[in-house]
Coordinates of C-alpha atoms and ligand atoms in Angstrom, one line a residue:
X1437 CA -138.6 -109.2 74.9
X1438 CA -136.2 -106.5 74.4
X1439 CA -135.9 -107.3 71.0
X1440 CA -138.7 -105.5 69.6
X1441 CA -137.0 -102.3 70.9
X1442 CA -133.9 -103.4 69.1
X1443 CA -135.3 -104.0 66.0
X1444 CA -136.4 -100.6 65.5
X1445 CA -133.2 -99.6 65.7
X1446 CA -132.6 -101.3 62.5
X1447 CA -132.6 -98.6 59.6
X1448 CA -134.8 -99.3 56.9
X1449 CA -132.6 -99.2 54.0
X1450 CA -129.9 -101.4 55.9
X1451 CA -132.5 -103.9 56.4
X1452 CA -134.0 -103.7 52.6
X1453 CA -130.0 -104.0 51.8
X1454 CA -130.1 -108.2 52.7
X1455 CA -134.0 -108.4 51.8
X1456 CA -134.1 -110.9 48.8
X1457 CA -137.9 -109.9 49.2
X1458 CA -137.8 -107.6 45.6
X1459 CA -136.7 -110.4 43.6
X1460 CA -139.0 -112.8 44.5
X1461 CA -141.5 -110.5 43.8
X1462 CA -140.1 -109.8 40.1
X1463 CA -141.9 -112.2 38.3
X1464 CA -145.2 -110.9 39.0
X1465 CA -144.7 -107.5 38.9
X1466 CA -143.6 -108.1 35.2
X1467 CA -146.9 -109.8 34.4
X1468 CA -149.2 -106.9 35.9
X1469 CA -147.4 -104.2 33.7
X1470 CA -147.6 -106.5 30.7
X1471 CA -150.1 -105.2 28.0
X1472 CA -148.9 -101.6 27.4
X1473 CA -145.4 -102.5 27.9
X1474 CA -145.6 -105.5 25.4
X1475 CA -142.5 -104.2 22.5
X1476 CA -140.2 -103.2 26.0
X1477 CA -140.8 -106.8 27.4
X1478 CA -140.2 -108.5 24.0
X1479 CA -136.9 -107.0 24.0
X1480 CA -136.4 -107.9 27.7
X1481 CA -137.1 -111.0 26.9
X1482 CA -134.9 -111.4 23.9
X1483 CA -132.1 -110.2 25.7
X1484 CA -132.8 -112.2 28.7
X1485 CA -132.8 -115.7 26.2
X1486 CA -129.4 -114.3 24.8
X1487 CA -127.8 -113.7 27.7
X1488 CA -128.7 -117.0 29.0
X1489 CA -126.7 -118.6 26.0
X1490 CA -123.4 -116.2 26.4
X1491 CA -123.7 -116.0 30.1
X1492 CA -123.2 -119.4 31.9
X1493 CA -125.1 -120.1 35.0
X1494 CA -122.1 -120.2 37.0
X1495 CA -121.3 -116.5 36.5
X1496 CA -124.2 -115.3 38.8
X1497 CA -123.1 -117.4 41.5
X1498 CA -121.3 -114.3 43.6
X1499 CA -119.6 -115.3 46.3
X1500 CA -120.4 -113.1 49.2
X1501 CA -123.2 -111.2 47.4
X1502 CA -126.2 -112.9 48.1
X1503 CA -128.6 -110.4 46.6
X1504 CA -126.9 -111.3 42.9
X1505 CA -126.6 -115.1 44.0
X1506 CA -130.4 -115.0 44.7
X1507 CA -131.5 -113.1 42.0
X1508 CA -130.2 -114.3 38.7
X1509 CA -130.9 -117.8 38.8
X1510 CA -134.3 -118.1 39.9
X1511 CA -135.1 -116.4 37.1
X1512 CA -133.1 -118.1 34.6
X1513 CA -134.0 -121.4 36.1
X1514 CA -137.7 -119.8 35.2
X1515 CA -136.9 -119.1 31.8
X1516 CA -135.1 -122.4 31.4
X1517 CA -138.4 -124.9 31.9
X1518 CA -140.2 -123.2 28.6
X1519 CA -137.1 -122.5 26.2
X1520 CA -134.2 -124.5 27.7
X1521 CA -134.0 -128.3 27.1
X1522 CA -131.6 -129.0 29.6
X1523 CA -133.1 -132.4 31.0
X1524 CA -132.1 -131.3 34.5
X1525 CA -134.0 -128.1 34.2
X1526 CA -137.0 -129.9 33.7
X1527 CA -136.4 -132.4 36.5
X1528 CA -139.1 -131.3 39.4
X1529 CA -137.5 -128.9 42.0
X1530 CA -135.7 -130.8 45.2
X1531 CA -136.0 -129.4 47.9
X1532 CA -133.0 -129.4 50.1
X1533 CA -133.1 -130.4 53.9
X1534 CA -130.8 -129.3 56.3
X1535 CA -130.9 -130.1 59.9
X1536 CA -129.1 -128.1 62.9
X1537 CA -129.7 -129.4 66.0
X1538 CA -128.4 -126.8 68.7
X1539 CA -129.4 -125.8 72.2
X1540 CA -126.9 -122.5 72.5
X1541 CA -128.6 -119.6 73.4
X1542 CA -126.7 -117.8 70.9
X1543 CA -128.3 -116.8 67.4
X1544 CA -125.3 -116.1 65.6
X1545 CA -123.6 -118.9 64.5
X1546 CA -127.4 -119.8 63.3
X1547 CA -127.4 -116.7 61.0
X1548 CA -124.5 -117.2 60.1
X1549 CA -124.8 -120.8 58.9
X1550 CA -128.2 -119.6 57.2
X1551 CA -126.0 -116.4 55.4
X1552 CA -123.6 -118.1 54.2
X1553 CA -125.5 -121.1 52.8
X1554 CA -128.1 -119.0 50.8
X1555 CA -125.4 -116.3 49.3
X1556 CA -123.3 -119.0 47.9
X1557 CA -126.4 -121.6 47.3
X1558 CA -127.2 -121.9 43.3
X1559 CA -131.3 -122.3 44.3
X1560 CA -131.6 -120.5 47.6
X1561 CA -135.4 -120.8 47.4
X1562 CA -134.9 -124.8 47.4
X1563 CA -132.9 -124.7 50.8
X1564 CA -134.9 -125.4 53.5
X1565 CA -133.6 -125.1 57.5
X1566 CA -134.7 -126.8 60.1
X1567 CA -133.2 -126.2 63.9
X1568 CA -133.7 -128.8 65.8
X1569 CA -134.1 -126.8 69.6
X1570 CA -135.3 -127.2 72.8
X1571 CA -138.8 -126.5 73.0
X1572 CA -138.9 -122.8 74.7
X1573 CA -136.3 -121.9 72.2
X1574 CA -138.7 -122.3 69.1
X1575 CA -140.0 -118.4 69.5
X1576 CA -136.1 -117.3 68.1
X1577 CA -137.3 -118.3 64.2
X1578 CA -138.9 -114.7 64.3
X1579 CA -135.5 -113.1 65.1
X1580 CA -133.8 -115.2 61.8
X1581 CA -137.0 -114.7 59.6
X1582 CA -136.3 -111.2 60.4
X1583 CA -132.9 -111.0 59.1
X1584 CA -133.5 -113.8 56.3
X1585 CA -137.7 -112.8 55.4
X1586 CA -137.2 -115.3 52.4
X1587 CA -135.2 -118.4 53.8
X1588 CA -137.6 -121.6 54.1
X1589 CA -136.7 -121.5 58.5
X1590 CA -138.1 -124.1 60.6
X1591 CA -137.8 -124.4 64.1
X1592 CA -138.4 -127.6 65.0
X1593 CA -138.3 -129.4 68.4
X1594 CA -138.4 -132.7 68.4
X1595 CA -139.1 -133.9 72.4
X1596 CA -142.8 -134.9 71.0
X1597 CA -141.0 -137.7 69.5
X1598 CA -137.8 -138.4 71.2
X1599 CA -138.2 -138.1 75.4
X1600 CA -134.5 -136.0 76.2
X1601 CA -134.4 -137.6 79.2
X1602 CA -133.9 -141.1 77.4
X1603 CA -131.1 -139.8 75.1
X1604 CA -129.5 -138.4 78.3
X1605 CA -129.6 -141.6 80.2
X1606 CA -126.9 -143.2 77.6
X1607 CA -124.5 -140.3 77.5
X1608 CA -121.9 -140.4 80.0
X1609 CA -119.1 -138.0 80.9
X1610 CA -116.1 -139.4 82.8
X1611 CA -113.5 -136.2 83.4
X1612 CA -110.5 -138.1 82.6
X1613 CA -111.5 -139.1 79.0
X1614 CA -109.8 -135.6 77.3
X1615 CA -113.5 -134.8 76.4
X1616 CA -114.6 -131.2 76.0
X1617 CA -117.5 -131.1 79.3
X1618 CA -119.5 -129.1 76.6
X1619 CA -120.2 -131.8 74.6
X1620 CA -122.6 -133.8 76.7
X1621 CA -125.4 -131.8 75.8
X1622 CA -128.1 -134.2 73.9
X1623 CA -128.0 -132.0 71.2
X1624 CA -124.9 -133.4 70.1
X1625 CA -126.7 -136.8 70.0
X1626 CA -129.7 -135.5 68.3
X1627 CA -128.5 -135.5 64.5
X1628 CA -128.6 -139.7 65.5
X1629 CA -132.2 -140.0 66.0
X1630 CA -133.1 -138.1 63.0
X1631 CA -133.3 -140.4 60.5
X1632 CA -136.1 -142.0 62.8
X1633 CA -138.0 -138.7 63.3
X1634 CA -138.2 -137.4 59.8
X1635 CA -139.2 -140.7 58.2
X1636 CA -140.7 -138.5 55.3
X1637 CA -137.6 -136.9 54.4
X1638 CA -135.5 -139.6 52.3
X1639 CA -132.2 -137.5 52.4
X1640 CA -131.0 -134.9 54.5
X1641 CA -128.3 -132.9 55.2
X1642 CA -126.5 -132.6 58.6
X1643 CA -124.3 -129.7 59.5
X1644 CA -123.0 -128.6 62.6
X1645 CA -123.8 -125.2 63.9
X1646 CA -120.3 -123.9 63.5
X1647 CA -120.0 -123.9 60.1
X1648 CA -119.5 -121.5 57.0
X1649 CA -120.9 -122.8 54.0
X1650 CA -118.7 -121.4 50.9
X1651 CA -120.1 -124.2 48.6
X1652 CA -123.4 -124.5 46.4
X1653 CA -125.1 -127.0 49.2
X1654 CA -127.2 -128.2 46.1
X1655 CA -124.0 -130.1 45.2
X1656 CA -123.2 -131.7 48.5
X1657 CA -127.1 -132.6 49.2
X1658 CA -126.7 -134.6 45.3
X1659 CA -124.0 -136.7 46.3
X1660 CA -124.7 -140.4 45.5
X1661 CA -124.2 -142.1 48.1
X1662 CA -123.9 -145.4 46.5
X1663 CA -126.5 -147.4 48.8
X1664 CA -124.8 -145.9 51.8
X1665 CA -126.5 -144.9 54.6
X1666 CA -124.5 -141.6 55.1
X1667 CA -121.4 -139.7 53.6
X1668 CA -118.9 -137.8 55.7
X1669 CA -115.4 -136.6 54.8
X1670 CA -112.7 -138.5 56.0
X1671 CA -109.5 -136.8 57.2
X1672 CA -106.4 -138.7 57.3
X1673 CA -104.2 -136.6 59.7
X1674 CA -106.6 -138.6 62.5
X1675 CA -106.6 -141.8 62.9
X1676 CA -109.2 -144.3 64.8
X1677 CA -106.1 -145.0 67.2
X1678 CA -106.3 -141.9 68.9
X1679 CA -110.0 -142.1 69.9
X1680 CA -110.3 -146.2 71.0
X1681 CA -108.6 -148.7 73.4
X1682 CA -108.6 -151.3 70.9
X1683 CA -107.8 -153.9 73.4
X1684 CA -111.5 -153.2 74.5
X1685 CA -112.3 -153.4 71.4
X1686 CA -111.1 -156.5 70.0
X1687 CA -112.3 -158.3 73.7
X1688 CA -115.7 -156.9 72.3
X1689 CA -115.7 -158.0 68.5
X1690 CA -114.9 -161.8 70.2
X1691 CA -117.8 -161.7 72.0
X1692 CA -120.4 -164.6 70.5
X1693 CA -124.2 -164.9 70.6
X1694 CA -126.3 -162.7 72.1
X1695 CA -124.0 -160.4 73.4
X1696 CA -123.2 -159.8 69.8
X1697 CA -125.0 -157.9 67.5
X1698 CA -125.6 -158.6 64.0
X1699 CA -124.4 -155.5 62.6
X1700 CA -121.0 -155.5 64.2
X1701 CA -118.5 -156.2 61.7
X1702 CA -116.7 -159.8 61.7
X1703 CA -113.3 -158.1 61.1
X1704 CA -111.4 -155.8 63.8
X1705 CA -111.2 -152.2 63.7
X1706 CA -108.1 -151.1 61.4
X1707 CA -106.2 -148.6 64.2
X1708 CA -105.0 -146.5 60.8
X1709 CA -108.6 -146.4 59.6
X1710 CA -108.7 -142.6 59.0
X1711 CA -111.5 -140.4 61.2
X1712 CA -114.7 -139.1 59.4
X1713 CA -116.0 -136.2 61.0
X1714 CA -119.9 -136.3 61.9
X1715 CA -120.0 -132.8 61.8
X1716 CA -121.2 -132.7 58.0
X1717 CA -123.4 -135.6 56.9
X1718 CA -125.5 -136.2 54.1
X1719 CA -127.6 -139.1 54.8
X1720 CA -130.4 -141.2 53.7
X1721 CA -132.9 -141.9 56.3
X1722 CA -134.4 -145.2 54.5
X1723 CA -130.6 -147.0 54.7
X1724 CA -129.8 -145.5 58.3
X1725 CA -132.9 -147.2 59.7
X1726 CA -132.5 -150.6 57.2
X1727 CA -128.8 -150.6 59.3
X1728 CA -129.8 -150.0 62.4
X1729 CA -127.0 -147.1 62.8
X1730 CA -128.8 -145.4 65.7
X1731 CA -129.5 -148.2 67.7
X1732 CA -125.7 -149.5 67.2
X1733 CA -124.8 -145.8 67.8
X1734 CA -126.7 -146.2 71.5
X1735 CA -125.3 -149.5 72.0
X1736 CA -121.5 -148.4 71.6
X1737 CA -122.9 -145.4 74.1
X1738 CA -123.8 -148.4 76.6
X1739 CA -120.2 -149.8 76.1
X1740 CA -118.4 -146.9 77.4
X1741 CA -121.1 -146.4 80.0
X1742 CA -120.2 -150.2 81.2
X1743 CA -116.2 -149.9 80.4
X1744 CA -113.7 -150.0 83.3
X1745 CA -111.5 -148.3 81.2
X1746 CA -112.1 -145.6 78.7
X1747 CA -113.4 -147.6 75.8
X1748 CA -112.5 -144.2 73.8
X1749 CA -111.7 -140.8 74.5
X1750 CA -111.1 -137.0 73.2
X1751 CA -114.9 -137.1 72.4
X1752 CA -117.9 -138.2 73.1
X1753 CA -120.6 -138.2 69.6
X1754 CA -117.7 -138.8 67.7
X1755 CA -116.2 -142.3 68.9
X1756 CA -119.5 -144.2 68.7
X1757 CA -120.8 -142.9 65.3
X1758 CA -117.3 -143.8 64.1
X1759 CA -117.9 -147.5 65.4
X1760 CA -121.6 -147.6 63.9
X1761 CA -120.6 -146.3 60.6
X1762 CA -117.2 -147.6 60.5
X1763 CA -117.3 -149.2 56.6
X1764 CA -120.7 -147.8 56.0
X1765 CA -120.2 -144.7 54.9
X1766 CA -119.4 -142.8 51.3
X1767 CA -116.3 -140.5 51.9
X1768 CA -116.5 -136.8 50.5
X1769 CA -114.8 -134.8 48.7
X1770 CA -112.5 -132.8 51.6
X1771 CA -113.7 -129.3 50.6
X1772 CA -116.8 -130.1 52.4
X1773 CA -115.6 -130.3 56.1
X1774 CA -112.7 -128.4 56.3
X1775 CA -112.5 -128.4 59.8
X1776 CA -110.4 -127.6 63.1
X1777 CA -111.0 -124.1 62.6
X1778 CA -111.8 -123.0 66.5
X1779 CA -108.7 -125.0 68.0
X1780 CA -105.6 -123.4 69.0
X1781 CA -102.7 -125.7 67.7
X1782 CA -102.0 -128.7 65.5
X1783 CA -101.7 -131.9 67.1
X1784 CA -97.8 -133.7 66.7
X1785 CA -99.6 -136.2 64.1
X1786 CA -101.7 -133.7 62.0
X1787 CA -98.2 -131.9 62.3
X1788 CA -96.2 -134.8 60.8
X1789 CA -99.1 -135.7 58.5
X1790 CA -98.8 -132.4 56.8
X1791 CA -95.0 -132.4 56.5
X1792 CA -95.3 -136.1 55.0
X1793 CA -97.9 -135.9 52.7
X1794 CA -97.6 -131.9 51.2
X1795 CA -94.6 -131.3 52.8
X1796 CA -96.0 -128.8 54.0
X1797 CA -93.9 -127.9 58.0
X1798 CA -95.8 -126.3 60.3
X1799 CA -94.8 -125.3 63.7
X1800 CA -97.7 -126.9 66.0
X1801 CA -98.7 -123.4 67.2
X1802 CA -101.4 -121.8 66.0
X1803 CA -103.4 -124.2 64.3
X1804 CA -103.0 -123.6 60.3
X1805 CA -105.9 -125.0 57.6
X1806 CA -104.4 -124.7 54.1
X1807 CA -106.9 -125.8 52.4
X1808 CA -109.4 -123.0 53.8
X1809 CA -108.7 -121.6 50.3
X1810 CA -110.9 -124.0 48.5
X1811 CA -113.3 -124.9 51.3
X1812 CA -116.7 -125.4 50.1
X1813 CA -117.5 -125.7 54.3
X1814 CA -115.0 -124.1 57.1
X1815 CA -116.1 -126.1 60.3
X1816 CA -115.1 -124.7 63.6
X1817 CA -114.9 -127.1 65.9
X1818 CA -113.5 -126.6 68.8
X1819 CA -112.8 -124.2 71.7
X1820 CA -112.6 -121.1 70.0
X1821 CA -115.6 -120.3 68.8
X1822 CA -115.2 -116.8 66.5
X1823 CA -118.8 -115.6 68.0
X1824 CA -117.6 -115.9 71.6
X1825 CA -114.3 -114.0 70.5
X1826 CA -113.4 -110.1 69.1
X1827 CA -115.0 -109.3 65.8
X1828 CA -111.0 -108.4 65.2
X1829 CA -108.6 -109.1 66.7
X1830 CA -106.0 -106.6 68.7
X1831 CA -102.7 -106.9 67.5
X1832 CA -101.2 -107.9 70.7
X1833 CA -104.1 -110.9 70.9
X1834 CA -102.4 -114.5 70.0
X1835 CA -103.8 -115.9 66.8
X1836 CA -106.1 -118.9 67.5
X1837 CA -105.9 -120.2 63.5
X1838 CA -104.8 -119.3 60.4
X1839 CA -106.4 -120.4 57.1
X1840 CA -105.0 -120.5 53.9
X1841 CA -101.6 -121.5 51.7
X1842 CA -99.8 -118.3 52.6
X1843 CA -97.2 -118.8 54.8
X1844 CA -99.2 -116.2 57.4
X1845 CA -102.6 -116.9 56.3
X1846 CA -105.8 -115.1 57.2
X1847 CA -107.2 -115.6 60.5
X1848 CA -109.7 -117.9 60.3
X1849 CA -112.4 -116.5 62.3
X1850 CA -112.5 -113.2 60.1
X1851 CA -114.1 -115.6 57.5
X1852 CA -117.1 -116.6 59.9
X1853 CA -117.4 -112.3 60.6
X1854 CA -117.9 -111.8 57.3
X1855 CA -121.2 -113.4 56.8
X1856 CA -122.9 -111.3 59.8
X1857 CA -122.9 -107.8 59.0
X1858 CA -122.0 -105.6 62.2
X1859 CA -126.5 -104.2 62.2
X1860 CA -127.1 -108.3 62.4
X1861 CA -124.5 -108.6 65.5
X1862 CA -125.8 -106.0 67.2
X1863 CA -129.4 -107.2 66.8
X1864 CA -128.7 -110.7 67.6
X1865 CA -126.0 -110.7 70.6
X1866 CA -128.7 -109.4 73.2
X1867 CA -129.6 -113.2 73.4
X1868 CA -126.6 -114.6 73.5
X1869 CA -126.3 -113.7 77.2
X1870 CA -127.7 -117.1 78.9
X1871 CA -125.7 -119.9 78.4
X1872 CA -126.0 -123.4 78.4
X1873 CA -122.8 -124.7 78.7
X1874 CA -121.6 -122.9 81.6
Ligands
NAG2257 C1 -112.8 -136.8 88.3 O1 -114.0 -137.0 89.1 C2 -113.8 -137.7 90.3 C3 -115.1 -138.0 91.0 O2 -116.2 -137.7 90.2 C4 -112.8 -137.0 91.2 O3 -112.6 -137.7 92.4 C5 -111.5 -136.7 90.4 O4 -110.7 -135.9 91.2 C6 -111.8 -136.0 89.1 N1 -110.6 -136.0 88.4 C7 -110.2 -134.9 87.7 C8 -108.9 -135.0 86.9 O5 -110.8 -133.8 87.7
NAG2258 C1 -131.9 -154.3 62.4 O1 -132.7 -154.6 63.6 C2 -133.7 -155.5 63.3 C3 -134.6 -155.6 64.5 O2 -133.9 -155.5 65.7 C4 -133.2 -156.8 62.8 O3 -134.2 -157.7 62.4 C5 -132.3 -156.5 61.5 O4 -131.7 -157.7 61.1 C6 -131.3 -155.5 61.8 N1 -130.5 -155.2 60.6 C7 -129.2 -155.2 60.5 C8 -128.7 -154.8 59.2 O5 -128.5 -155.5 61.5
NAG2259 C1 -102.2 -128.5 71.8 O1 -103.4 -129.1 71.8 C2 -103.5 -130.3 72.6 C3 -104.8 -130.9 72.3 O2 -105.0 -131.1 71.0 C4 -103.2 -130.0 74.0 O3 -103.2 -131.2 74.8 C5 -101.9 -129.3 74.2 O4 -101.7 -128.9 75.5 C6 -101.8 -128.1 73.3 N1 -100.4 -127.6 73.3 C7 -100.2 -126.3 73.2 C8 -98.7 -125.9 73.2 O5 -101.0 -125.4 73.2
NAG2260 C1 -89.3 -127.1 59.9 O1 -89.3 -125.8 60.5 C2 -88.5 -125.7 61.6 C3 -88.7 -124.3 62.2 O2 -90.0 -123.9 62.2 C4 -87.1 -126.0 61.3 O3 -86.3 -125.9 62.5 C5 -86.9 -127.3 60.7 O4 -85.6 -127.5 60.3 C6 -87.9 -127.5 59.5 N1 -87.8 -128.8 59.0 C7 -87.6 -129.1 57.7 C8 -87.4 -130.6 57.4 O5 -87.6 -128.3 56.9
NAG2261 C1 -124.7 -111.9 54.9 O1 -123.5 -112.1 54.3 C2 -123.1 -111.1 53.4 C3 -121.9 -111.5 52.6 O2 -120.8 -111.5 53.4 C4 -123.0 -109.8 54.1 O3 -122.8 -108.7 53.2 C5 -124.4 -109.5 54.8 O4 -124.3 -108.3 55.5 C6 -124.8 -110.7 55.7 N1 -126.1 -110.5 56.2 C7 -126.3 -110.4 57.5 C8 -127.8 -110.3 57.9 O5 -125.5 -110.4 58.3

């Protein structure tokens, strides 16, 4: 395609510039130089075993730099498994999993999710991506591998095992359910089946594909999840009332014998439960299947495909992984899904929630995240995407979201910009013309 004429537009030293390829290479190029430089590496050496004790292994974690947040710790963690007694340096090395499933045309949030998660990762080289795409999209991994040569990527696309056309036969739109008509694509549905595709992978990590990961993901993918079969964050400026017609509901929980299913819990659905978002999950694949979570996922799909009435609204993923899950799940710490960041305003009760609980007062417009701060994952859901915006914004442009304390925080999409360097945009946004959505 016209990519291979773009790419040698890329200069060579820009491109070296995000190439962790050099320091993966280190170890061996200090063996082959070994014998006449034996005093010099001694020394190294002796120095390197110092600095490990008066340098902690958090101080190489540079935010924002990830040549440095690469680099230093994969050799201390090699150092570590000889001289170090640590008991978790000697544990073998995880790897991490993390599934995207996505079916934009669009690279960028993609590299950007992959950017961010290995410069602020504590093991990059443990981090391994799979994209869950539609089938002719799998030739794109070249275009990421290009920018990311030593990111584990893995395109994956999973129609061998799951038929598309089966997943799209329980998804149903109805235009007056305040649902985004984005959202019907399957992909949205995907991150569901998983647990029954990857049967070999015992833990996973979910994460939407508009998301900045500020966090070490090592942390997030080590949660225990306490014989749960996933973890979310749950957010307590949304409630369960604003998604379901509970009436529906209870007629449904007092249903008996076959028409009810084991899983469904005896007692009714708490209106003030708070919402956990599905769009970070860490989840373990033996306990989702054990609980049957995608079938009751499907099955609550079913309901609002049979309801007169909206059985829920203002989503269409969301609603029925909230029913499936609802008292299943481990709750997260908050850093990890700090989301809302592509929406425009602040609904009257995330408004009111704010002012009660931090008394924090808000106006409703734009939307305002304070604790983007400390996110260890800015999620931006939503309609306003930063990729399909300005890299910066005119001054006369309206601010979509702020993040941040400060009383005029920083607009939030700069934060997604700064993880694709203007080279990577330009390189990438050539396929970001078909869309799927439209
Ligand atoms: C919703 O769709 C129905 C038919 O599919 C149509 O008659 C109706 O006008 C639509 N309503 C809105 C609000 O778009
Ligand atoms: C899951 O489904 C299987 C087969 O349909 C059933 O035997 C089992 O009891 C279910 N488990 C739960 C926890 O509902
Ligand atoms: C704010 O957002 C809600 C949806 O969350 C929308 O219905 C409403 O029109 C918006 N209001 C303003 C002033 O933008
Ligand atoms: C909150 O801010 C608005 C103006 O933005 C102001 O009118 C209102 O009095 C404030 N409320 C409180 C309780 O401080
Ligand atoms: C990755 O993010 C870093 C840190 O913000 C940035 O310097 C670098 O240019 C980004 N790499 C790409 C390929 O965009």
């Amino acid at each position: 395609m016209e990519a291979t004429t773009r790419r040698l537009s890329l200069k060579a030293n820009e491109v070296s510039s995000w190439t962790p390829d050099s320091l993966f290479q280190e170890k061996d190029g200090v063996r082959r130089s070994a014998w006449p430089m034996l005093p010099c590496l001694l020394a190294v050496l002796f120095l390197a075993l110092l600095g490990m004790h008066i340098w902690p292994s958090g101080r190489s974690l540079l935010w924002g730099d990830p040549l440095r947040a690469w680099d230093p710790h994969v050799k201390v963690a090699g150092l570590a498994v000889t001289h170090n007694i640590k008991p978790e340096a000697k544990a073998p090395q995880k790897r991490v999993h993390i599934f995207v499933c996505t079916d934009e045309y669009d690279l960028r949030p993609l590299a950007v999710l992959i950017n961010s998660t290995i410069s602020n990762a504590m093991h990059p080289d443990r981090l391994h991506f799979h994209m869950v795409m539609p089938a002719d999209r799998l030739f794109t991994r070249k275009y990421l591998k290009y920018l990311f040569p030593k990111a584990h990527i893995e395109m994956a696309s999973i129609s061998k095992f799951i038929d598309i056309h089966e997943v799209n036969k329980h998804i149903t739109f109805r235009n007056d359910s305040g649902a985004r008509k984005e959202l019907i694509s399957p992909y949205n549905f995907l991150p569901f089946y998983l647990p029954e595709v990857y049967k070999d992978i015992d833990r996973f990590i979910y994460l939407d594909s508009d998301i900045v990961v500020k966090g070490n993901i090592e942390n997030l993918y080590n949660t225990d999840l306490e014989g749960n079969a996933a973890a979310a964050v749950e957010d307590c400026s949304q409630r369960f009332a604003i998604y379901f017609d509970f009436a529906q509901l209870d007629e449904i929980q007092a249903r008996e014998g076959l028409d009810r299913p084991a899983w469904l819990p005896p007692e009714p659905f708490d209106p003030k439960a708070c919402v956990f978002n599905r769009g970070v999950l860490v989840v373990d694949s033996k306990r989702w299947i054990e609980e049957n979570i995608t079938s009751a996922i499907i099955w609550w799909m079913d309901e609002f495909q049979k309801s007169e009435r909206n059985l829920y609204k203002a989503g269409l993923s969301q609603p029925p992984f909230l029913l499936a899950l609802y008292g299943k799940h481990k709750v997260l710490d908050g850093m990890w899904n700090v989301r809302g960041l592509g929406r425009p305003n602040l609904s009257e009760l995330e408004r009111e929630y704010f002012f009660n609980t931090f008394s924090m007062n808000y106006t409703r417009k734009p939307f305002v995240s304070p604790f983007a701060d400390t996110a260890h994952i800015l999620h931006f859901n939503g309609a306003y995407k930063p990729w399909k915006g300005k890299r910066k914004r005119e001054i006369t442009d309206d601010i979509v979201s702020l993040c941040g304390r400060k009383e005029r925080g920083l607009e939030c999409a700069e934060l997604w910009w700064e993880y694709l360097s203007p080279t990577a945009n330009d390189f990438l946004k050539p396929f970001a013309k078909k869309t799927t959505s439209e």
